[in-house]
């Protein structure tokens, strides 16, 4: 890695660190408000609250009563009185939008299923189109798989690939890393295969290692999604191959992804342009596999608008889901944004509409 690239990554991580510090300071200021809300809860007042577990998210203090009222109204409508958390209102850290909005003069297509541009530090939605519609996510599913693996496992753990994760267990047109039963590789290497090469075999290997079985891991995925208040999400597998009961929303993907980008290992992986995996085979021989990101910005096929830097993200494509993409970006001032397009009818349209979003960053 060049010195210039290393310096860019260090500067980016320092900006994220400062954002976390601002969040902690603002949370401290809001302690009094939290105590007041707990008194209401103790008195039997039903209040619907949204939170990102683990304190994730970039905090911006809700500076005016109007915005607070909008958030509370949104939460009551979308999460109901049965969703009650005693740790206080964390939606001040998150982008919240109940309706479609356009603050960026978006000139892309509106016939995609959903699209959104989320200002991370400003905690505001700059553009939203049907972000609460339940849709098939394809391989964007894998960001939650990665999050759980990072939370539950150690990067240095050595994983032995089982029969269910062997390439022969998947359709011939599935996205794969080329894993075989008996292969051994670190969890870190599997995460590169998962997020860069979008390997469905890597997803299954991770799931079985973390939870003992794919089914048990999927239960953890759905539990974790609810902890992140991604309440319109229900997953059936760790990779995103089509299942009619496997769905999420653009907004829920935002909630999951904004938690993922708090993890430095996750950031490092999605920012990587290529990775050479070292895999010990069942016969003891070592082979290497070269993996690269699947998104066209990283490949150099598509260029972002002037002044915008695409840091990394996750693609997803199936016949039922269409073309999907979630990205972490920075504008010319180094300000972070999350952008999402789901259900584009073609790969060309996906990147046209993504660039239309990024023009507003």
XYZ file of C-alpha atoms in Angstrom:
361
model
C 0.000 0.000 0.000
C 1.374 3.430 -0.943
C 2.221 6.011 1.719
C -0.391 8.337 0.225
C -3.088 5.674 0.505
C -2.102 4.907 4.112
C -2.288 8.610 4.974
C -5.764 8.886 3.421
C -7.022 5.937 5.470
C -5.520 7.365 8.680
C -7.155 10.755 8.056
C -10.497 9.074 7.396
C -10.308 7.040 10.586
C -9.387 10.149 12.538
C -12.522 11.892 11.225
C -14.640 8.918 12.277
C -12.959 8.930 15.705
C -13.796 12.612 16.136
C -17.401 11.930 15.148
C -17.607 9.245 17.843
C -16.171 11.679 20.394
C -18.814 14.260 19.462
C -21.469 11.587 19.926
C -20.222 10.749 23.420
C -20.180 14.433 24.424
C -23.691 14.983 23.116
C -24.978 11.868 24.847
C -23.600 13.242 28.104
C -25.480 16.515 27.556
C -28.702 14.575 27.019
C -28.476 12.633 30.298
C -31.046 14.879 31.957
C -33.497 14.370 29.121
C -33.048 10.601 29.334
C -33.845 10.632 33.069
C -37.014 12.573 32.372
C -38.096 10.034 29.777
C -37.420 7.182 32.205
C -39.753 8.881 34.699
C -42.456 8.932 32.025
C -41.869 5.259 31.340
C -42.066 4.433 35.044
C -45.334 6.337 35.181
C -46.777 4.102 32.480
C -46.550 6.517 29.574
C -46.131 4.598 26.276
C -43.305 6.042 24.206
C -41.825 4.404 21.091
C -38.059 4.775 20.873
C -35.507 3.846 18.228
C -31.920 3.030 19.120
C -28.788 1.636 17.556
C -27.454 -1.064 19.858
C -23.956 -0.554 21.133
C -24.275 3.209 20.846
C -23.503 3.231 17.139
C -24.258 6.234 14.977
C -23.023 9.775 14.678
C -24.676 11.976 17.286
C -26.143 15.339 16.412
C -28.121 17.004 19.192
C -31.693 17.718 18.158
C -31.431 21.463 18.467
C -35.080 22.406 18.019
C -38.472 21.253 19.170
C -39.801 20.834 15.638
C -37.243 18.221 14.707
C -37.788 16.392 17.994
C -41.515 16.347 17.326
C -40.917 14.939 13.834
C -38.770 12.138 15.225
C -41.226 11.179 17.938
C -44.096 11.211 15.452
C -42.104 9.033 13.065
C -41.248 6.524 15.763
C -44.820 6.174 16.943
C -46.011 5.575 13.396
C -43.310 3.115 12.340
C -42.391 1.258 15.521
C -45.530 1.312 17.633
C -46.019 1.412 21.377
C -44.694 -2.134 21.807
C -41.158 -0.972 20.979
C -39.913 0.498 24.209
C -36.275 0.937 25.214
C -35.244 2.602 28.468
C -31.874 3.950 27.358
C -33.269 7.095 25.799
C -34.053 8.497 22.402
C -31.186 7.525 20.084
C -32.834 8.667 16.866
C -31.009 11.943 17.398
C -27.987 9.973 16.122
C -29.757 8.673 13.032
C -31.267 9.865 9.800
C -35.064 9.722 10.035
C -37.572 10.195 7.226
C -41.167 9.016 7.113
C -41.915 10.319 3.628
C -40.204 10.673 0.272
C -38.080 13.805 0.098
C -35.672 15.503 -2.274
C -33.274 18.131 -0.980
C -30.625 17.584 -3.658
C -32.477 18.224 -6.937
C -32.145 14.542 -7.797
C -32.348 14.046 -11.560
C -32.033 10.274 -11.764
C -34.670 7.671 -12.440
C -37.503 7.215 -9.946
C -38.618 3.828 -11.226
C -36.103 1.967 -9.057
C -37.724 0.323 -6.073
C -35.944 2.464 -3.481
C -33.132 5.010 -3.140
C -31.726 7.125 -0.321
C -28.919 9.550 0.490
C -28.089 9.814 4.192
C -25.913 12.559 5.683
C -23.982 10.646 8.352
C -22.639 13.518 10.471
C -25.675 15.729 9.950
C -28.079 12.874 10.778
C -30.432 13.934 8.006
C -31.976 12.348 4.945
C -31.086 14.333 1.823
C -33.061 12.151 -0.561
C -35.495 9.299 -0.064
C -37.707 7.354 -2.420
C -39.714 4.453 -0.989
C -37.033 3.701 1.586
C -39.547 1.868 3.821
C -40.791 -0.546 1.144
C -39.944 -4.189 1.847
C -37.680 -5.456 -0.930
C -35.369 -8.347 -1.734
C -31.802 -7.296 -0.823
C -29.701 -9.920 -2.652
C -26.059 -9.804 -1.461
C -26.414 -6.527 0.434
C -27.557 -9.027 3.092
C -23.870 -9.738 3.693
C -23.231 -6.496 5.564
C -25.194 -7.917 8.514
C -23.351 -11.238 8.201
C -20.075 -9.312 8.409
C -21.242 -7.226 11.373
C -22.150 -10.299 13.446
C -18.899 -12.040 12.516
C -16.897 -8.995 13.623
C -18.847 -8.768 16.876
C -18.741 -12.476 17.712
C -15.475 -13.771 16.256
C -11.771 -12.944 16.193
C -10.113 -12.030 12.919
C -7.301 -14.496 13.583
C -9.645 -17.461 14.145
C -8.955 -20.343 11.744
C -12.120 -21.637 10.074
C -12.488 -25.058 8.454
C -14.909 -25.002 5.530
C -17.713 -27.547 5.837
C -19.677 -29.409 3.187
C -22.489 -26.832 3.095
C -20.010 -24.081 2.200
C -18.353 -26.045 -0.615
C -18.788 -24.438 -4.040
C -20.714 -27.511 -5.182
C -23.529 -26.608 -2.765
C -24.482 -23.462 -4.701
C -26.046 -22.720 -8.089
C -23.505 -22.521 -10.903
C -24.305 -18.828 -11.486
C -23.916 -17.868 -7.798
C -21.196 -15.468 -6.675
C -18.478 -17.595 -5.050
C -14.964 -17.388 -3.611
C -14.081 -20.921 -4.723
C -14.041 -22.596 -1.297
C -13.898 -26.369 -0.894
C -14.751 -28.653 1.991
C -11.735 -29.003 4.264
C -10.179 -25.655 3.286
C -8.780 -23.699 6.220
C -8.503 -19.922 6.303
C -8.806 -17.156 8.865
C -12.063 -15.416 9.666
C -10.467 -12.198 8.415
C -9.777 -13.814 5.047
C -13.362 -15.068 4.869
C -14.609 -11.530 5.500
C -12.586 -10.262 2.557
C -14.152 -12.976 0.431
C -17.590 -12.057 1.759
C -17.427 -8.287 1.275
C -15.104 -7.962 -1.717
C -15.792 -11.019 -3.839
C -19.341 -11.400 -2.453
C -18.841 -15.110 -1.893
C -21.965 -16.998 -0.890
C -19.680 -19.849 0.138
C -17.829 -17.459 2.464
C -21.151 -16.395 4.007
C -22.126 -19.975 4.801
C -18.670 -20.801 6.179
C -18.860 -17.755 8.470
C -22.388 -18.607 9.606
C -21.520 -22.189 10.510
C -18.357 -21.150 12.320
C -19.986 -18.384 14.375
C -23.239 -20.126 15.301
C -22.752 -23.823 14.579
C -25.276 -23.878 11.753
C -26.651 -21.566 9.114
C -30.101 -21.750 10.715
C -28.816 -20.653 14.116
C -26.853 -17.823 12.531
C -29.934 -16.579 10.687
C -31.768 -16.392 14.010
C -28.943 -14.220 15.299
C -29.177 -12.051 12.198
C -32.861 -11.380 12.737
C -32.352 -10.725 16.449
C -29.500 -8.313 15.704
C -31.566 -6.531 13.061
C -34.285 -5.882 15.618
C -31.703 -4.582 18.104
C -30.673 -2.083 15.428
C -34.374 -1.231 14.949
C -34.350 -2.676 11.431
C -37.863 -3.897 12.143
C -38.875 -4.360 8.506
C -36.113 -6.895 7.947
C -36.421 -10.690 7.921
C -33.593 -12.842 6.603
C -33.633 -16.527 5.695
C -29.932 -16.999 4.921
C -26.579 -15.221 5.445
C -25.864 -14.509 1.761
C -28.984 -13.155 0.081
C -29.827 -15.884 -2.429
C -33.497 -15.446 -3.212
C -36.198 -16.515 -0.791
C -39.638 -14.899 -0.807
C -39.423 -14.507 2.984
C -35.997 -12.826 2.827
C -36.488 -9.064 2.713
C -35.430 -5.694 4.086
C -35.833 -1.991 3.273
C -33.428 0.680 2.102
C -33.857 2.378 5.479
C -33.108 -0.815 7.385
C -29.976 -1.330 5.280
C -28.926 2.189 6.251
C -29.437 1.358 9.942
C -27.312 -1.786 9.625
C -24.608 -0.178 7.493
C -24.182 2.872 9.714
C -23.415 0.430 12.515
C -20.966 -1.505 10.327
C -18.903 1.582 9.526
C -18.158 2.106 13.203
C -15.903 -0.956 12.958
C -12.396 -0.219 11.683
C -11.909 -3.760 10.364
C -15.088 -3.411 8.299
C -13.895 -0.074 6.906
C -10.497 -1.499 6.053
C -12.046 -4.372 4.120
C -14.530 -2.353 2.051
C -11.807 0.187 1.187
C -9.458 -2.528 -0.126
C -9.013 -2.664 -3.905
C -7.654 -6.224 -4.076
C -6.846 -9.050 -1.690
C -4.815 -12.230 -2.072
C -6.202 -15.005 0.119
C -4.027 -17.797 1.469
C -5.983 -21.039 1.841
C -4.707 -24.303 3.302
C -6.363 -27.178 1.507
C -7.494 -30.442 3.074
C -4.384 -32.140 1.670
C -2.125 -29.604 3.422
C -1.137 -27.716 0.278
C -1.588 -23.953 0.206
C -3.242 -22.133 -2.680
C -3.972 -18.461 -3.207
C -7.071 -16.732 -4.520
C -7.219 -13.117 -5.734
C -10.369 -11.247 -4.768
C -11.511 -7.763 -5.805
C -14.567 -5.610 -5.032
C -17.624 -6.133 -7.196
C -18.727 -2.494 -7.368
C -17.857 -0.611 -10.555
C -16.368 2.392 -8.740
C -13.681 0.195 -7.190
C -13.142 -1.549 -10.516
C -12.599 1.789 -12.271
C -15.438 1.118 -14.712
C -17.616 3.962 -13.385
C -16.408 7.307 -12.033
C -18.102 9.142 -9.188
C -19.104 12.794 -9.675
C -16.325 15.343 -9.285
C -15.429 15.956 -5.637
C -16.990 12.686 -4.391
C -14.870 9.788 -3.143
C -16.473 6.349 -3.009
C -14.835 4.588 -0.065
C -16.500 1.217 -0.466
C -19.705 -0.698 -0.042
C -21.658 -3.775 -1.090
C -23.417 -4.816 -4.252
C -26.307 -7.239 -4.596
C -27.958 -8.756 -7.657
C -30.580 -11.423 -8.265
C -33.336 -11.693 -10.833
C -35.953 -10.926 -8.193
C -34.026 -8.179 -6.359
C -32.685 -6.394 -9.411
C -29.439 -4.455 -9.001
C -28.671 -3.081 -5.525
C -25.792 -1.077 -4.076
C -24.993 0.523 -0.722
C -21.959 2.813 -0.401
C -19.992 4.919 2.055
C -18.818 8.110 0.369
C -17.131 11.412 1.175
C -17.762 14.764 -0.468
C -15.047 17.273 -1.294
C -15.040 18.495 2.316
C -14.478 14.966 3.666
C -18.080 14.756 4.924
C -19.429 11.144 5.008
C -22.629 10.017 3.300
C -24.343 6.659 2.909
C -26.070 6.145 -0.438
C -28.401 3.308 -1.395
C -30.110 2.190 -4.590
C -32.252 -0.960 -4.590
C -34.053 -2.735 -7.400
C -32.568 -1.003 -10.442
C -33.613 -2.657 -13.685
C -30.089 -2.846 -15.086
C -26.504 -2.378 -13.957
C -26.214 0.739 -16.127
C -29.295 2.258 -14.487
C -27.956 1.354 -11.043
C -24.825 3.453 -11.520
C -26.631 6.279 -13.302
C -28.992 6.638 -10.364
C -26.217 6.220 -7.801
C -24.279 9.064 -9.438
C -27.419 11.191 -9.400
C -27.528 10.643 -5.630
C -23.819 11.326 -5.199
C -24.204 14.631 -7.055
C -26.080 15.789 -3.953
C -23.409 14.743 -1.461
